[in-house]
Amino acid sequence: MQSTMVEALNQALALELERDERVVLLGQDIGPNGGVFRVTDQLQKRFGERRVFDTPLSESAIIGSSVGMAAYGLRPVAEIQFAGFLFLSMSQLVTQAARMRFRSAGAFGCPLVVRSPFGGGVRTPELHPDSLEGVFLQTPGIKVVLPSSPYDAKGLLASAIDDPDPVIFLEHMKLYRSFRQEVPEERYTLPLGQANVVREGSDASVIAYGAMVTVALEAAKQIEERSGKSVEVIDLRTIWPLDEATITASVEKTGRAVIVHEAPRAGGIGAELTAIINERCLYSLLKPVERVTGYDVPYPVPGHEDFYVPNVARVTDALERALAD
């Protein structure tokens, strides 16, 4: 069936609630209202108030309660309305959920999924669009998933709920209803830590995730039309674990790499990928690795976000530098 990302996520949650009585959903306004973006629409009506329930507006309480439920055998899926407010639950996430397996010497896990919208391009106020994936990349014990399409969102969410350890599942707001895609009605999973080559090429590699995959694909298309150069585009799908094998194979083939993400530049996923490429592909590189990112400032007010979020022109400029003789 043709589905938006919101519809695909709703289908995934319904299937998990059906197949596993341990799965519970919690968060502010996710019950009768179906969540701020309606991802949980009709799920409380269908599965009852014991499986899908509203919480007070307290991010620390939502995540703290979820850690306790996970430790006692449930599979909580918590919704934080906007990723910028994850800061209010950092202690529960970083000092409790992420360390459960390490602290118990592997005896206990914390099968918790935290869903949260993020991302620019929809003119939201402060702390709503912030990209925090780099913060969680620096948090051992937590997996970080950022789907770029409805199909991926459904399969990756099912895998995240299956996972025995905590998963941060970041959903780009601009992708929620921007396009439809064929999505199977039945349950399926996509492995965490496995990237997807969404466009094959031989002259340069672009590595992206979330909404930046669409930007990268358009830039690759324009470069091919202008110069005939063939650009490969890799969708990471998860930034931790990282699919180093796919990244390495692509850059060893093309000799050129451009990394695109919306989060700030310093110490981010682009810096980590650049280090990996330099460590593993140094003798294959024909040009320095290019990074196209957000800037090292707080996310700007809505009127200025077009200057902040990477666009097709910035990615094509980076590709032209990488492809220059």
GROMACS .gro file of C-alpha atoms in nm:
model
  325
    1MET     CA    1   0.000   0.000   0.000
    2GLN     CA    2   0.111   0.360  -0.062
    3SER     CA    3   0.191   0.519   0.276
    4THR     CA    4   0.344   0.833   0.421
    5MET     CA    5   0.608   0.798   0.691
    6VAL     CA    6   0.349   0.884   0.958
    7GLU     CA    7   0.121   0.607   0.831
    8ALA     CA    8   0.409   0.358   0.807
    9LEU     CA    9   0.513   0.430   1.167
   10ASN     CA   10   0.153   0.391   1.284
   11GLN     CA   11   0.131   0.054   1.105
   12ALA     CA   12   0.457  -0.062   1.264
   13LEU     CA   13   0.341   0.030   1.614
   14ALA     CA   14   0.004  -0.142   1.562
   15LEU     CA   15   0.175  -0.462   1.445
   16GLU     CA   16   0.411  -0.463   1.744
   17LEU     CA   17   0.121  -0.405   1.988
   18GLU     CA   18  -0.064  -0.697   1.824
   19ARG     CA   19   0.223  -0.946   1.834
   20ASP     CA   20   0.377  -0.871   2.175
   21GLU     CA   21   0.177  -0.793   2.491
   22ARG     CA   22   0.490  -0.649   2.651
   23VAL     CA   23   0.486  -0.351   2.411
   24VAL     CA   24   0.342  -0.032   2.563
   25LEU     CA   25   0.335   0.321   2.422
   26LEU     CA   26   0.359   0.632   2.640
   27GLY     CA   27   0.407   1.004   2.597
   28GLN     CA   28   0.236   1.340   2.609
   29ASP     CA   29  -0.092   1.347   2.411
   30ILE     CA   30  -0.031   1.015   2.236
   31GLY     CA   31  -0.363   0.866   2.357
   32PRO     CA   32  -0.692   1.017   2.233
   33ASN     CA   33  -0.507   1.287   2.037
   34GLY     CA   34  -0.277   1.039   1.862
   35GLY     CA   35   0.036   1.244   1.925
   36VAL     CA   36   0.137   1.586   1.798
   37PHE     CA   37   0.191   1.444   1.446
   38ARG     CA   38  -0.076   1.168   1.479
   39VAL     CA   39   0.174   0.882   1.463
   40THR     CA   40  -0.024   0.698   1.734
   41ASP     CA   41  -0.365   0.788   1.592
   42GLN     CA   42  -0.642   0.540   1.696
   43LEU     CA   43  -0.398   0.310   1.878
   44GLN     CA   44  -0.538   0.379   2.227
   45LYS     CA   45  -0.891   0.316   2.098
   46ARG     CA   46  -0.778  -0.013   1.944
   47PHE     CA   47  -0.547  -0.146   2.219
   48GLY     CA   48  -0.677   0.023   2.534
   49GLU     CA   49  -0.548   0.266   2.796
   50ARG     CA   50  -0.319   0.009   2.960
   51ARG     CA   51  -0.113  -0.032   2.640
   52VAL     CA   52  -0.127   0.324   2.499
   53PHE     CA   53  -0.139   0.605   2.751
   54ASP     CA   54  -0.080   0.975   2.806
   55THR     CA   55   0.178   1.108   3.048
   56PRO     CA   56   0.231   1.446   3.215
   57LEU     CA   57   0.450   1.696   3.033
   58SER     CA   58   0.769   1.573   3.197
   59GLU     CA   59   1.037   1.425   2.973
   60SER     CA   60   1.243   1.301   3.269
   61ALA     CA   61   0.939   1.116   3.408
   62ILE     CA   62   0.852   0.966   3.067
   63ILE     CA   63   1.201   0.823   3.018
   64GLY     CA   64   1.258   0.738   3.385
   65SER     CA   65   0.931   0.540   3.393
   66SER     CA   66   1.024   0.371   3.067
   67VAL     CA   67   1.362   0.260   3.204
   68GLY     CA   68   1.182   0.099   3.499
   69MET     CA   69   0.928  -0.073   3.275
   70ALA     CA   70   1.205  -0.205   3.048
   71ALA     CA   71   1.403  -0.335   3.345
   72TYR     CA   72   1.095  -0.527   3.464
   73GLY     CA   73   1.029  -0.696   3.130
   74LEU     CA   74   0.808  -0.463   2.928
   75ARG     CA   75   0.895  -0.316   2.586
   76PRO     CA   76   0.815   0.055   2.627
   77VAL     CA   77   0.808   0.288   2.325
   78ALA     CA   78   0.824   0.643   2.458
   79GLU     CA   79   0.746   0.952   2.251
   80ILE     CA   80   0.919   1.282   2.323
   81GLN     CA   81   0.731   1.547   2.125
   82PHE     CA   82   1.043   1.717   1.986
   83ALA     CA   83   1.406   1.603   2.001
   84GLY     CA   84   1.530   1.928   2.155
   85PHE     CA   85   1.348   1.833   2.474
   86LEU     CA   86   1.547   1.510   2.506
   87PHE     CA   87   1.796   1.724   2.700
   88LEU     CA   88   1.547   1.716   2.988
   89SER     CA   89   1.579   1.337   3.008
   90MET     CA   90   1.954   1.302   2.954
   91SER     CA   91   2.024   1.168   3.302
   92GLN     CA   92   1.767   0.890   3.260
   93LEU     CA   93   1.893   0.806   2.911
   94VAL     CA   94   2.267   0.835   2.958
   95THR     CA   95   2.328   0.737   3.320
   96GLN     CA   96   2.055   0.470   3.345
   97ALA     CA   97   1.924   0.324   3.015
   98ALA     CA   98   2.255   0.331   2.824
   99ARG     CA   99   2.452   0.172   3.111
  100MET     CA  100   2.211  -0.103   3.215
  101ARG     CA  101   2.390  -0.383   3.026
  102PHE     CA  102   2.740  -0.261   3.114
  103ARG     CA  103   2.652  -0.201   3.480
  104SER     CA  104   2.497  -0.548   3.520
  105ALA     CA  105   2.784  -0.723   3.340
  106GLY     CA  106   2.543  -0.828   3.067
  107ALA     CA  107   2.280  -0.975   3.300
  108PHE     CA  108   2.015  -0.713   3.214
  109GLY     CA  109   1.930  -0.510   2.908
  110CYS     CA  110   1.701  -0.210   2.869
  111PRO     CA  111   1.473  -0.275   2.569
  112LEU     CA  112   1.347   0.081   2.539
  113VAL     CA  113   1.270   0.280   2.222
  114VAL     CA  114   1.253   0.659   2.237
  115ARG     CA  115   1.081   0.810   1.932
  116SER     CA  116   1.121   1.180   1.867
  117PRO     CA  117   1.066   1.419   1.573
  118PHE     CA  118   1.344   1.656   1.471
  119GLY     CA  119   1.477   1.847   1.173
  120GLY     CA  120   1.451   2.173   0.983
  121GLY     CA  121   1.247   2.295   0.692
  122VAL     CA  122   0.910   2.319   0.868
  123ARG     CA  123   0.957   2.652   1.051
  124THR     CA  124   0.926   2.528   1.409
  125PRO     CA  125   1.031   2.735   1.714
  126GLU     CA  126   1.342   2.697   1.929
  127LEU     CA  127   1.438   2.345   2.052
  128HIS     CA  128   1.192   2.176   1.812
  129PRO     CA  129   1.416   2.115   1.502
  130ASP     CA  130   1.752   2.049   1.673
  131SER     CA  131   1.953   1.751   1.544
  132LEU     CA  132   2.095   1.576   1.852
  133GLU     CA  133   2.224   1.255   1.694
  134GLY     CA  134   2.585   1.360   1.750
  135VAL     CA  135   2.520   1.378   2.125
  136PHE     CA  136   2.395   1.020   2.129
  137LEU     CA  137   2.676   0.903   1.900
  138GLN     CA  138   2.898   0.987   2.199
  139THR     CA  139   2.683   0.776   2.435
  140PRO     CA  140   2.798   0.412   2.440
  141GLY     CA  141   2.512   0.170   2.495
  142ILE     CA  142   2.254   0.350   2.280
  143LYS     CA  143   2.173   0.276   1.916
  144VAL     CA  144   2.065   0.570   1.697
  145VAL     CA  145   1.827   0.527   1.400
  146LEU     CA  146   1.726   0.796   1.146
  147PRO     CA  147   1.502   0.664   0.865
  148SER     CA  148   1.476   0.846   0.531
  149SER     CA  149   1.160   0.687   0.385
  150PRO     CA  150   0.827   0.528   0.485
  151TYR     CA  151   0.951   0.177   0.394
  152ASP     CA  152   1.264   0.212   0.602
  153ALA     CA  153   1.078   0.374   0.893
  154LYS     CA  154   0.841   0.077   0.930
  155GLY     CA  155   1.110  -0.192   0.908
  156LEU     CA  156   1.361  -0.009   1.126
  157LEU     CA  157   1.104   0.065   1.398
  158ALA     CA  158   1.013  -0.303   1.421
  159SER     CA  159   1.383  -0.388   1.459
  160ALA     CA  160   1.428  -0.115   1.721
  161ILE     CA  161   1.142  -0.257   1.932
  162ASP     CA  162   1.295  -0.606   1.895
  163ASP     CA  163   1.634  -0.485   2.015
  164PRO     CA  164   1.737  -0.584   2.368
  165ASP     CA  165   1.903  -0.246   2.435
  166PRO     CA  166   1.791   0.121   2.419
  167VAL     CA  167   1.734   0.277   2.077
  168ILE     CA  168   1.688   0.647   1.995
  169PHE     CA  169   1.459   0.664   1.690
  170LEU     CA  170   1.475   1.012   1.533
  171GLU     CA  171   1.203   1.097   1.278
  172HIS     CA  172   1.259   1.396   1.049
  173MET     CA  173   0.949   1.616   1.056
  174LYS     CA  174   0.985   1.719   0.692
  175LEU     CA  175   0.962   1.355   0.586
  176TYR     CA  176   0.644   1.274   0.781
  177ARG     CA  177   0.404   1.358   0.497
  178SER     CA  178   0.630   1.479   0.213
  179PHE     CA  179   0.583   1.171  -0.008
  180ARG     CA  180   0.420   0.830  -0.025
  181GLN     CA  181   0.593   0.500  -0.095
  182GLU     CA  182   0.490   0.139  -0.138
  183VAL     CA  183   0.501  -0.022   0.208
  184PRO     CA  184   0.406  -0.388   0.273
  185GLU     CA  185   0.103  -0.436   0.499
  186GLU     CA  186   0.268  -0.721   0.688
  187ARG     CA  187   0.544  -0.693   0.947
  188TYR     CA  188   0.905  -0.689   0.827
  189THR     CA  189   1.234  -0.581   0.979
  190LEU     CA  190   1.545  -0.404   0.852
  191PRO     CA  191   1.872  -0.472   1.036
  192LEU     CA  192   2.013  -0.194   1.254
  193GLY     CA  193   2.364  -0.101   1.145
  194GLN     CA  194   2.322  -0.182   0.778
  195ALA     CA  195   2.342   0.110   0.534
  196ASN     CA  196   2.158   0.122   0.202
  197VAL     CA  197   2.318   0.217  -0.129
  198VAL     CA  198   2.027   0.415  -0.276
  199ARG     CA  199   2.212   0.518  -0.593
  200GLU     CA  200   2.513   0.343  -0.742
  201GLY     CA  201   2.801   0.541  -0.889
  202SER     CA  202   3.173   0.525  -0.961
  203ASP     CA  203   3.320   0.878  -0.942
  204ALA     CA  204   3.226   1.003  -0.592
  205SER     CA  205   3.041   0.886  -0.279
  206VAL     CA  206   2.787   1.094  -0.089
  207ILE     CA  207   2.703   0.968   0.261
  208ALA     CA  208   2.385   1.099   0.424
  209TYR     CA  209   2.086   1.001   0.639
  210GLY     CA  210   1.733   1.120   0.718
  211ALA     CA  211   1.605   1.410   0.508
  212MET     CA  212   1.953   1.472   0.366
  213VAL     CA  213   1.926   1.156   0.154
  214THR     CA  214   1.674   1.330  -0.074
  215VAL     CA  215   1.905   1.633  -0.099
  216ALA     CA  216   2.202   1.408  -0.181
  217LEU     CA  217   2.008   1.223  -0.452
  218GLU     CA  218   1.905   1.547  -0.624
  219ALA     CA  219   2.264   1.677  -0.607
  220ALA     CA  220   2.393   1.351  -0.758
  221LYS     CA  221   2.139   1.379  -1.039
  222GLN     CA  222   2.238   1.740  -1.118
  223ILE     CA  223   2.609   1.656  -1.120
  224GLU     CA  224   2.551   1.370  -1.363
  225GLU     CA  225   2.345   1.597  -1.591
  226ARG     CA  226   2.612   1.870  -1.585
  227SER     CA  227   2.931   1.668  -1.608
  228GLY     CA  228   2.843   1.305  -1.675
  229LYS     CA  229   3.008   1.206  -1.346
  230SER     CA  230   2.849   0.913  -1.164
  231VAL     CA  231   2.780   0.971  -0.793
  232GLU     CA  232   2.700   0.696  -0.543
  233VAL     CA  233   2.464   0.787  -0.256
  234ILE     CA  234   2.466   0.592   0.071
  235ASP     CA  235   2.183   0.619   0.324
  236LEU     CA  236   2.334   0.526   0.661
  237ARG     CA  237   1.992   0.449   0.818
  238THR     CA  238   2.164   0.420   1.159
  239ILE     CA  239   2.458   0.631   1.280
  240TRP     CA  240   2.527   0.381   1.557
  241PRO     CA  241   2.608   0.110   1.488
  242LEU     CA  242   2.781   0.239   1.174
  243ASP     CA  243   2.807   0.026   0.861
  244GLU     CA  244   3.179   0.081   0.809
  245ALA     CA  245   3.203  -0.197   0.549
  246THR     CA  246   2.961  -0.028   0.306
  247ILE     CA  247   3.126   0.314   0.357
  248THR     CA  248   3.474   0.172   0.302
  249ALA     CA  249   3.378  -0.027  -0.007
  250SER     CA  250   3.218   0.278  -0.169
  251VAL     CA  251   3.505   0.521  -0.099
  252GLU     CA  252   3.768   0.268  -0.206
  253LYS     CA  253   3.577   0.241  -0.535
  254THR     CA  254   3.523   0.614  -0.601
  255GLY     CA  255   3.821   0.776  -0.422
  256ARG     CA  256   3.610   1.077  -0.325
  257ALA     CA  257   3.366   1.132  -0.037
  258VAL     CA  258   3.115   1.402   0.060
  259ILE     CA  259   2.930   1.371   0.393
  260VAL     CA  260   2.600   1.553   0.441
  261HIS     CA  261   2.410   1.610   0.766
  262GLU     CA  262   2.193   1.873   0.927
  263ALA     CA  263   2.353   1.859   1.273
  264PRO     CA  264   2.637   2.097   1.369
  265ARG     CA  265   2.975   2.031   1.209
  266ALA     CA  266   3.217   2.010   1.504
  267GLY     CA  267   3.252   1.665   1.659
  268GLY     CA  268   2.956   1.529   1.462
  269ILE     CA  269   2.888   1.223   1.251
  270GLY     CA  270   3.076   1.385   0.961
  271ALA     CA  271   3.389   1.413   1.174
  272GLU     CA  272   3.359   1.049   1.279
  273LEU     CA  273   3.307   0.933   0.919
  274THR     CA  274   3.602   1.140   0.799
  275ALA     CA  275   3.822   0.974   1.059
  276ILE     CA  276   3.702   0.627   0.956
  277ILE     CA  277   3.761   0.702   0.587
  278ASN     CA  278   4.111   0.836   0.660
  279GLU     CA  279   4.191   0.530   0.871
  280ARG     CA  280   4.059   0.272   0.626
  281CYS     CA  281   4.073   0.430   0.279
  282LEU     CA  282   4.367   0.672   0.290
  283TYR     CA  283   4.551   0.522  -0.006
  284SER     CA  284   4.234   0.523  -0.217
  285LEU     CA  285   4.148   0.891  -0.156
  286LEU     CA  286   4.199   1.122  -0.454
  287LYS     CA  287   4.074   1.436  -0.272
  288PRO     CA  288   4.018   1.542   0.092
  289VAL     CA  289   3.681   1.439   0.237
  290GLU     CA  290   3.418   1.716   0.209
  291ARG     CA  291   3.160   1.790   0.481
  292VAL     CA  292   2.829   1.974   0.418
  293THR     CA  293   2.661   2.029   0.754
  294GLY     CA  294   2.469   2.263   0.980
  295TYR     CA  295   2.674   2.531   1.152
  296ASP     CA  296   2.827   2.539   1.499
  297VAL     CA  297   2.562   2.772   1.640
  298PRO     CA  298   2.227   2.714   1.814
  299TYR     CA  299   1.959   2.624   1.558
  300PRO     CA  300   1.837   2.958   1.413
  301VAL     CA  301   1.492   3.116   1.422
  302PRO     CA  302   1.254   2.997   1.146
  303GLY     CA  303   1.322   3.294   0.920
  304HIS     CA  304   1.691   3.200   0.894
  305GLU     CA  305   1.677   2.822   0.875
  306ASP     CA  306   1.713   2.816   0.494
  307PHE     CA  307   2.067   2.949   0.547
  308TYR     CA  308   2.141   2.676   0.804
  309VAL     CA  309   2.006   2.353   0.658
  310PRO     CA  310   2.226   2.197   0.384
  311ASN     CA  311   2.067   2.228   0.041
  312VAL     CA  312   2.126   2.087  -0.307
  313ALA     CA  313   2.345   2.382  -0.412
  314ARG     CA  314   2.584   2.335  -0.118
  315VAL     CA  315   2.611   1.960  -0.188
  316THR     CA  316   2.674   2.010  -0.562
  317ASP     CA  317   2.943   2.269  -0.479
  318ALA     CA  318   3.113   2.014  -0.251
  319LEU     CA  319   3.087   1.746  -0.519
  320GLU     CA  320   3.241   1.977  -0.779
  321ARG     CA  321   3.535   2.046  -0.547
  322ALA     CA  322   3.577   1.674  -0.485
  323LEU     CA  323   3.555   1.589  -0.856
  324ALA     CA  324   3.785   1.867  -0.980
  325ASP     CA  325   4.108   1.752  -1.145
   0.00000   0.00000   0.00000
